XYZ file of C-alpha atoms in Angstrom:
452
model
C -12.598 -1.985 7.705
C -10.343 -4.050 10.024
C -11.315 -5.004 13.439
C -8.800 -3.867 16.080
C -8.080 -7.205 17.559
C -8.274 -9.404 14.261
C -9.432 -12.060 16.369
C -11.854 -13.511 13.954
C -9.663 -13.462 10.734
C -9.083 -16.788 9.257
C -5.564 -17.385 8.373
C -5.249 -15.959 4.591
C -8.738 -16.641 3.714
C -9.288 -13.425 1.785
C -6.307 -14.294 -0.352
C -7.002 -16.222 -3.407
C -3.317 -17.793 -4.048
C -2.897 -19.629 -0.643
C 0.290 -20.899 0.434
C -0.274 -24.438 0.726
C -1.312 -24.539 -2.983
C 2.398 -24.276 -3.745
C 3.037 -27.696 -2.490
C -0.088 -29.476 -3.701
C -0.251 -27.690 -7.396
C 3.453 -27.887 -8.010
C 3.313 -30.856 -10.440
C 0.315 -29.316 -12.241
C 1.956 -25.886 -12.521
C 5.023 -26.946 -13.677
C 3.148 -28.896 -16.537
C 1.659 -25.772 -17.602
C 4.816 -24.146 -17.388
C 6.155 -26.760 -19.737
C 3.681 -26.379 -22.204
C 3.752 -22.321 -22.246
C 0.098 -22.243 -20.587
C 1.801 -20.342 -17.848
C 4.521 -18.087 -17.506
C 7.488 -19.192 -15.503
C 7.990 -15.811 -14.133
C 4.701 -15.612 -12.886
C 4.896 -18.961 -11.322
C 8.055 -18.153 -9.547
C 6.642 -14.790 -8.111
C 3.643 -16.559 -7.336
C 5.669 -18.999 -5.407
C 7.791 -16.314 -3.680
C 4.584 -14.036 -2.754
C 2.948 -17.092 -1.134
C 6.145 -17.421 1.063
C 6.360 -14.037 1.849
C 2.713 -14.027 3.055
C 3.218 -16.728 5.300
C 5.869 -15.421 7.882
C 5.832 -16.871 11.353
C 7.518 -15.769 14.605
C 11.190 -16.968 15.087
C 13.329 -17.159 17.693
C 16.669 -15.575 16.213
C 17.309 -12.028 17.949
C 20.275 -9.841 17.550
C 23.028 -10.372 20.297
C 22.493 -7.010 22.188
C 23.578 -8.523 25.746
C 23.322 -5.767 28.092
C 22.203 -3.330 25.785
C 18.533 -4.367 25.752
C 18.451 -2.693 29.213
C 19.865 0.402 28.516
C 18.521 0.907 24.610
C 16.413 -0.562 21.790
C 16.527 -0.407 18.224
C 14.676 2.805 16.732
C 15.542 2.157 13.255
C 17.213 -0.547 11.036
C 18.526 -0.761 7.437
C 19.530 -3.933 5.371
C 22.326 -3.478 2.864
C 20.943 -4.813 -0.539
C 24.368 -6.000 -2.135
C 24.706 -9.351 -0.085
C 21.314 -9.107 1.910
C 23.405 -9.990 4.777
C 24.397 -7.061 7.321
C 21.540 -5.407 9.248
C 22.306 -1.911 10.618
C 20.463 -0.627 13.736
C 20.173 2.666 15.154
C 19.631 2.766 18.976
C 17.815 4.687 21.314
C 20.808 6.041 23.253
C 22.268 7.394 20.353
C 24.645 4.689 19.322
C 24.655 2.112 16.293
C 25.096 -1.835 15.770
C 25.751 -4.051 12.837
C 24.517 -7.504 12.884
C 25.569 -10.537 10.470
C 22.042 -12.031 9.580
C 23.719 -15.191 7.755
C 25.632 -16.042 11.222
C 23.652 -17.386 13.815
C 25.700 -18.157 17.031
C 24.760 -20.362 20.170
C 21.837 -18.874 21.988
C 20.059 -18.416 18.635
C 21.218 -14.976 18.285
C 22.741 -12.911 15.341
C 26.586 -12.322 15.366
C 27.314 -8.491 16.335
C 30.179 -7.156 13.574
C 30.570 -3.886 15.429
C 28.812 -1.590 17.404
C 29.374 1.982 19.109
C 27.241 2.423 22.421
C 25.652 5.691 23.179
C 27.530 8.334 25.006
C 30.852 7.064 23.486
C 33.125 9.080 21.207
C 31.243 9.381 17.614
C 27.584 8.567 19.011
C 24.621 10.693 18.452
C 23.378 12.812 21.466
C 19.870 11.901 20.963
C 18.004 8.535 19.643
C 19.107 7.724 16.299
C 16.108 8.779 13.892
C 17.373 7.118 10.661
C 20.122 4.928 9.725
C 21.214 3.847 6.043
C 23.712 1.669 4.191
C 25.474 3.599 1.124
C 23.551 1.846 -1.567
C 26.352 1.046 -3.925
C 28.271 -1.150 -1.326
C 29.144 -1.573 2.360
C 31.622 0.766 2.935
C 29.654 3.454 4.156
C 26.724 4.023 6.466
C 24.973 7.000 7.516
C 22.825 8.106 10.517
C 20.845 11.105 11.512
C 19.627 12.340 15.041
C 17.577 15.055 16.618
C 21.185 16.805 17.680
C 20.953 18.462 14.248
C 23.547 15.978 12.734
C 24.015 13.615 9.844
C 26.975 11.438 10.144
C 28.892 9.438 7.662
C 30.437 6.286 9.222
C 33.311 3.804 8.060
C 31.848 0.244 9.259
C 35.449 -0.942 9.218
C 36.653 1.318 12.043
C 33.236 2.143 13.527
C 34.082 5.735 13.415
C 32.441 9.086 11.373
C 34.418 10.011 8.594
C 32.175 13.088 7.413
C 29.883 15.193 9.604
C 26.963 17.549 8.374
C 25.999 20.045 10.934
C 22.574 21.663 10.086
C 20.467 24.158 11.582
C 17.527 21.972 12.397
C 16.273 18.691 13.906
C 16.868 16.048 11.366
C 13.786 13.927 11.364
C 14.925 11.337 8.310
C 17.647 11.143 5.763
C 17.724 9.238 2.364
C 20.399 8.561 -0.216
C 19.360 7.531 -3.967
C 19.849 3.813 -4.709
C 20.722 4.287 -8.146
C 22.345 7.627 -8.450
C 25.432 7.596 -10.655
C 25.533 11.568 -11.677
C 25.287 12.666 -8.064
C 26.123 11.807 -4.382
C 23.485 13.726 -2.651
C 21.708 12.934 0.669
C 18.504 14.356 1.524
C 17.982 15.394 5.039
C 14.060 16.135 6.351
C 14.195 19.081 8.698
C 11.707 20.121 11.380
C 11.772 23.512 9.907
C 9.682 22.552 6.562
C 12.864 22.279 4.588
C 14.182 19.271 2.619
C 18.365 19.609 2.842
C 20.420 18.389 0.296
C 24.043 17.285 1.528
C 26.831 16.575 -1.100
C 28.822 13.468 -0.021
C 31.825 14.167 -2.296
C 32.127 17.822 -1.294
C 31.104 17.621 2.668
C 28.527 20.430 2.192
C 25.043 21.145 1.910
C 24.407 22.194 -1.691
C 20.868 23.865 -1.616
C 17.409 23.647 0.253
C 13.853 22.687 -0.916
C 11.625 25.126 0.320
C 7.631 24.495 0.275
C 6.524 22.259 3.461
C 4.513 24.355 5.882
C 5.612 22.066 8.653
C 8.316 19.493 9.510
C 9.128 17.364 6.994
C 8.744 13.684 7.958
C 10.279 11.638 5.498
C 12.155 11.846 2.082
C 12.367 9.183 -0.521
C 14.518 8.924 -3.626
C 13.149 7.205 -6.788
C 14.759 3.746 -7.504
C 13.706 4.651 -11.220
C 14.787 8.078 -11.530
C 17.935 9.320 -10.044
C 17.128 13.039 -9.782
C 13.375 12.370 -8.427
C 12.797 13.151 -4.881
C 9.507 12.481 -2.788
C 9.152 14.179 0.517
C 6.024 14.166 3.129
C 5.309 16.497 6.003
C 3.195 17.246 8.934
C 1.409 19.557 6.649
C -0.688 16.532 5.145
C 1.132 16.801 1.789
C 3.144 14.503 -0.391
C 5.676 16.420 -2.885
C 7.603 15.498 -5.801
C 10.987 17.255 -6.423
C 13.502 17.559 -9.247
C 16.676 18.554 -7.931
C 18.294 19.527 -11.432
C 15.361 22.206 -12.117
C 15.296 25.876 -10.560
C 11.670 25.361 -9.806
C 12.170 21.921 -8.111
C 8.900 21.542 -6.875
C 7.205 19.295 -9.754
C 3.876 18.622 -8.241
C 1.745 18.053 -5.066
C -0.478 15.302 -4.724
C -3.674 15.441 -4.534
C -5.939 12.946 -2.300
C -8.959 14.775 -2.337
C -11.809 13.769 -4.882
C -12.819 17.050 -6.580
C -16.027 17.502 -9.129
C -15.826 20.275 -11.784
C -18.166 22.407 -10.304
C -18.376 26.096 -9.667
C -17.413 25.700 -6.047
C -14.288 23.955 -7.353
C -13.441 26.063 -9.484
C -13.536 28.934 -7.005
C -11.187 26.945 -4.859
C -8.737 26.637 -7.482
C -8.693 30.231 -7.884
C -7.666 30.754 -4.360
C -4.662 28.243 -5.000
C -5.370 26.040 -2.076
C -2.572 23.661 -1.326
C -3.994 20.124 -2.270
C -3.422 17.611 0.797
C -2.630 13.824 0.191
C -3.856 12.932 3.551
C -6.278 14.553 6.209
C -3.328 14.178 8.784
C 0.627 14.163 9.260
C 1.990 11.842 6.782
C 4.425 9.604 8.696
C 5.848 6.954 6.031
C 6.763 6.984 2.265
C 7.737 4.323 0.373
C 8.283 3.030 -3.555
C 7.951 0.084 -5.095
C 10.938 -1.692 -6.273
C 10.190 -0.739 -10.067
C 9.801 2.893 -8.929
C 6.368 3.175 -10.745
C 4.160 3.347 -7.554
C 4.649 5.417 -4.347
C 2.746 4.281 -1.149
C 2.216 6.924 1.650
C 0.872 6.295 5.290
C -0.595 9.125 7.379
C -1.085 9.214 11.388
C -4.970 8.445 10.908
C -4.027 4.862 9.484
C -4.800 6.081 5.928
C -2.597 4.224 3.527
C -2.772 5.368 -0.323
C -1.095 4.192 -3.521
C 0.141 6.740 -6.144
C 1.378 6.683 -9.897
C 4.858 8.138 -9.114
C 4.811 9.768 -12.678
C 1.246 11.392 -12.727
C 0.489 11.709 -8.811
C -2.705 10.136 -9.575
C -4.345 8.316 -6.600
C -5.085 4.810 -7.390
C -7.890 4.446 -4.866
C -7.090 1.170 -3.621
C -9.123 0.406 -0.220
C -6.847 -0.893 2.093
C -9.359 -0.543 5.102
C -8.386 1.245 8.053
C -5.138 0.698 9.996
C -4.370 1.596 13.522
C -1.467 3.668 14.850
C -0.443 5.215 17.931
C 2.871 7.207 17.249
C 3.430 10.429 15.576
C 7.250 9.912 14.540
C 8.397 8.285 11.443
C 7.496 4.615 10.621
C 9.379 2.389 8.460
C 6.870 0.001 6.067
C 8.379 -2.327 3.740
C 7.759 -3.836 0.236
C 8.569 -7.111 -1.547
C 11.103 -7.144 -4.514
C 9.913 -8.211 -7.970
C 6.848 -10.209 -6.876
C 3.557 -10.890 -8.679
C 1.607 -9.688 -6.822
C 3.510 -7.460 -4.672
C 3.151 -7.170 -0.739
C 3.608 -4.199 1.440
C 4.236 -4.752 5.596
C 2.868 -1.794 7.421
C 3.153 -1.670 11.294
C -0.326 -1.408 12.953
C 0.039 -0.776 16.820
C 1.550 -3.782 18.266
C 0.957 -5.901 14.954
C 2.100 -6.029 11.204
C -0.486 -6.335 8.677
C 0.456 -7.488 5.325
C -1.537 -6.224 1.933
C -1.367 -7.012 -1.472
C -0.299 -3.603 -3.054
C -2.482 -3.274 -5.942
C -5.627 -5.073 -4.953
C -5.941 -3.875 -1.268
C -6.408 -7.719 -0.079
C -5.342 -8.451 3.625
C -3.342 -11.666 3.556
C -1.553 -11.874 6.983
C -1.479 -10.285 10.184
C 1.686 -10.919 12.089
C 1.609 -10.845 16.164
C 4.400 -10.895 18.499
C 5.220 -7.635 19.843
C 3.501 -6.002 23.039
C 3.715 -2.348 22.089
C 3.802 -0.151 19.001
C 6.059 -1.362 16.021
C 8.211 1.397 14.651
C 9.272 -0.151 11.538
C 9.852 -3.247 9.564
C 12.784 -4.271 7.105
C 12.247 -7.178 4.330
C 15.193 -9.543 3.285
C 14.749 -9.951 -0.361
C 17.194 -12.889 -0.368
C 15.994 -15.079 2.292
C 12.285 -13.518 2.324
C 12.833 -12.889 6.278
C 11.284 -9.740 7.765
C 12.657 -7.985 10.784
C 10.643 -5.691 13.038
C 11.499 -3.553 15.864
C 9.252 -1.923 18.291
C 8.930 0.227 21.191
C 8.938 -3.188 23.824
C 12.748 -3.114 23.036
C 12.245 -6.358 21.255
C 13.707 -7.073 18.010
C 11.854 -9.762 15.980
C 12.844 -12.056 13.139
C 9.529 -13.440 11.121
C 10.808 -16.524 8.896
C 8.462 -17.641 6.140
C 6.727 -20.937 7.338
C 7.263 -22.848 4.314
C 10.946 -22.194 4.518
C 11.446 -23.740 7.940
C 13.300 -26.785 8.643
C 10.698 -28.655 10.594
C 7.959 -27.789 12.863
C 7.953 -31.355 14.392
C 9.496 -32.871 17.234
C 12.678 -35.136 17.053
C 10.465 -38.160 17.646
C 7.981 -37.450 15.022
C 10.889 -36.933 12.539
C 12.497 -40.198 13.504
C 9.104 -42.049 12.905
C 8.699 -40.359 9.333
C 12.035 -41.238 8.359
C 11.484 -44.820 9.233
C 8.175 -44.716 7.332
C 9.939 -43.536 4.072
C 12.721 -45.945 4.353
C 10.139 -48.848 4.672
C 8.006 -47.477 1.620
C 11.513 -47.407 -0.544
C 12.378 -50.853 0.244
C 8.701 -51.863 -0.622
C 8.872 -50.139 -4.084
C 12.459 -51.601 -4.682
C 11.152 -55.075 -4.038
C 8.153 -54.669 -6.636
C 10.112 -53.513 -9.064
C 12.559 -56.006 -8.906
C 9.868 -58.610 -8.814
C 8.444 -57.124 -11.952
C 11.742 -57.085 -13.980
C 12.214 -60.801 -13.208
C 8.929 -61.761 -14.459
C 9.235 -60.045 -17.705
C 12.781 -60.877 -18.420
C 11.626 -63.820 -21.253
C 9.248 -61.656 -22.812
C 10.426 -58.899 -25.331
C 9.140 -55.358 -24.898
C 6.633 -54.196 -27.317
C 6.396 -50.627 -28.678
C 3.176 -49.974 -26.508
C 5.098 -51.122 -23.442
C 8.040 -48.760 -24.421
C 6.111 -45.672 -25.031
C 3.261 -46.207 -22.168
C 2.963 -43.577 -19.304
C 3.948 -45.326 -16.268
C 2.770 -42.432 -14.173
C 0.771 -43.520 -11.107
C -1.356 -41.216 -9.003
C -0.881 -43.795 -6.125
C 2.815 -42.761 -5.933
C 2.273 -38.940 -5.497
């Protein structure tokens, strides 16, 4: 069980593969890769995981100007084509796009386009969800409690399609791999999952089964017709949108023994619950084999996405203060994979399959609403109710943590060492010019541990 303040937690003490081992063990590990004793994929993945587990606070923020006094980021999404443009939904109903690769003066991201709240095209209430079109950056979508889902053209920052529903939309999602359909799933507070077709501009049908508001939906990144949903009825459901009976299964998080009492309960057809409280977040792993669910009570669970089996990974207790949707993030194709979860004003980082705590990120002053992971730069973006948007940078990817004077002293020392090595090598060559080189001298290993 985690302590609430994390004050006595040593940095990365609970993790076996520490970031500092990346620089110290590089030569030895590369030799193992060359000899075939270590998989190059596992070695590269381990280094990437070490970097992803060593995030530190950065001073780069979006260029919000005067908007920070009126609104704040309520949801964010990064396009995965170039991993460059960050889409932000704002609390006043507006949207903004930032270029994370262009850092201007003042350590701010360049603003590519924006629509402020109250202007034409913006939502009436705060943006509950915003997502890029998975195939390219030619479209993005937003949803709000004003019962509308809008599809935007980022070139003109104007809505090109509007879905007006008869319920408050709490979340929406588009499939990242769909080729045979263009469905958008909307989570409604009436207990329905509404499927909207982007090609026809109409809602095709509705998935009914939840007994309360649906908090979140997630399309599988492995099978394009499989959809997962979670709601305030404590359930996580799996749907197949092609079938007449779309509800495939309901995940069961309770441990049941084959006794007479359990058999009687089965006869009563009690709906199994995944969590003890409302489910506020869902997230697939990048390969689509596993599904993570997070509840208001701070319970994080790992499920087999095919069978619905609970893996019973002990992540400890995670604290949260808000009942709205939270966005958690996972790393892409690493070994082991990590998950970033909002925990009050902090962000906790766990290994997905082992449940080991690897890092705790402190920088916000109030509840964190969500995190976004950049697989290209390994940066992490977090947004909170304190109206702050923070960029977290891997510690090993920082340019330098030293002052200018210390950098100049290090450069001088390196130059002096190079000159000494050159003098020693030239003197050695002059002494051995008259004596012919033997076979033993040619094949002799000149590696010296002193030079490391």
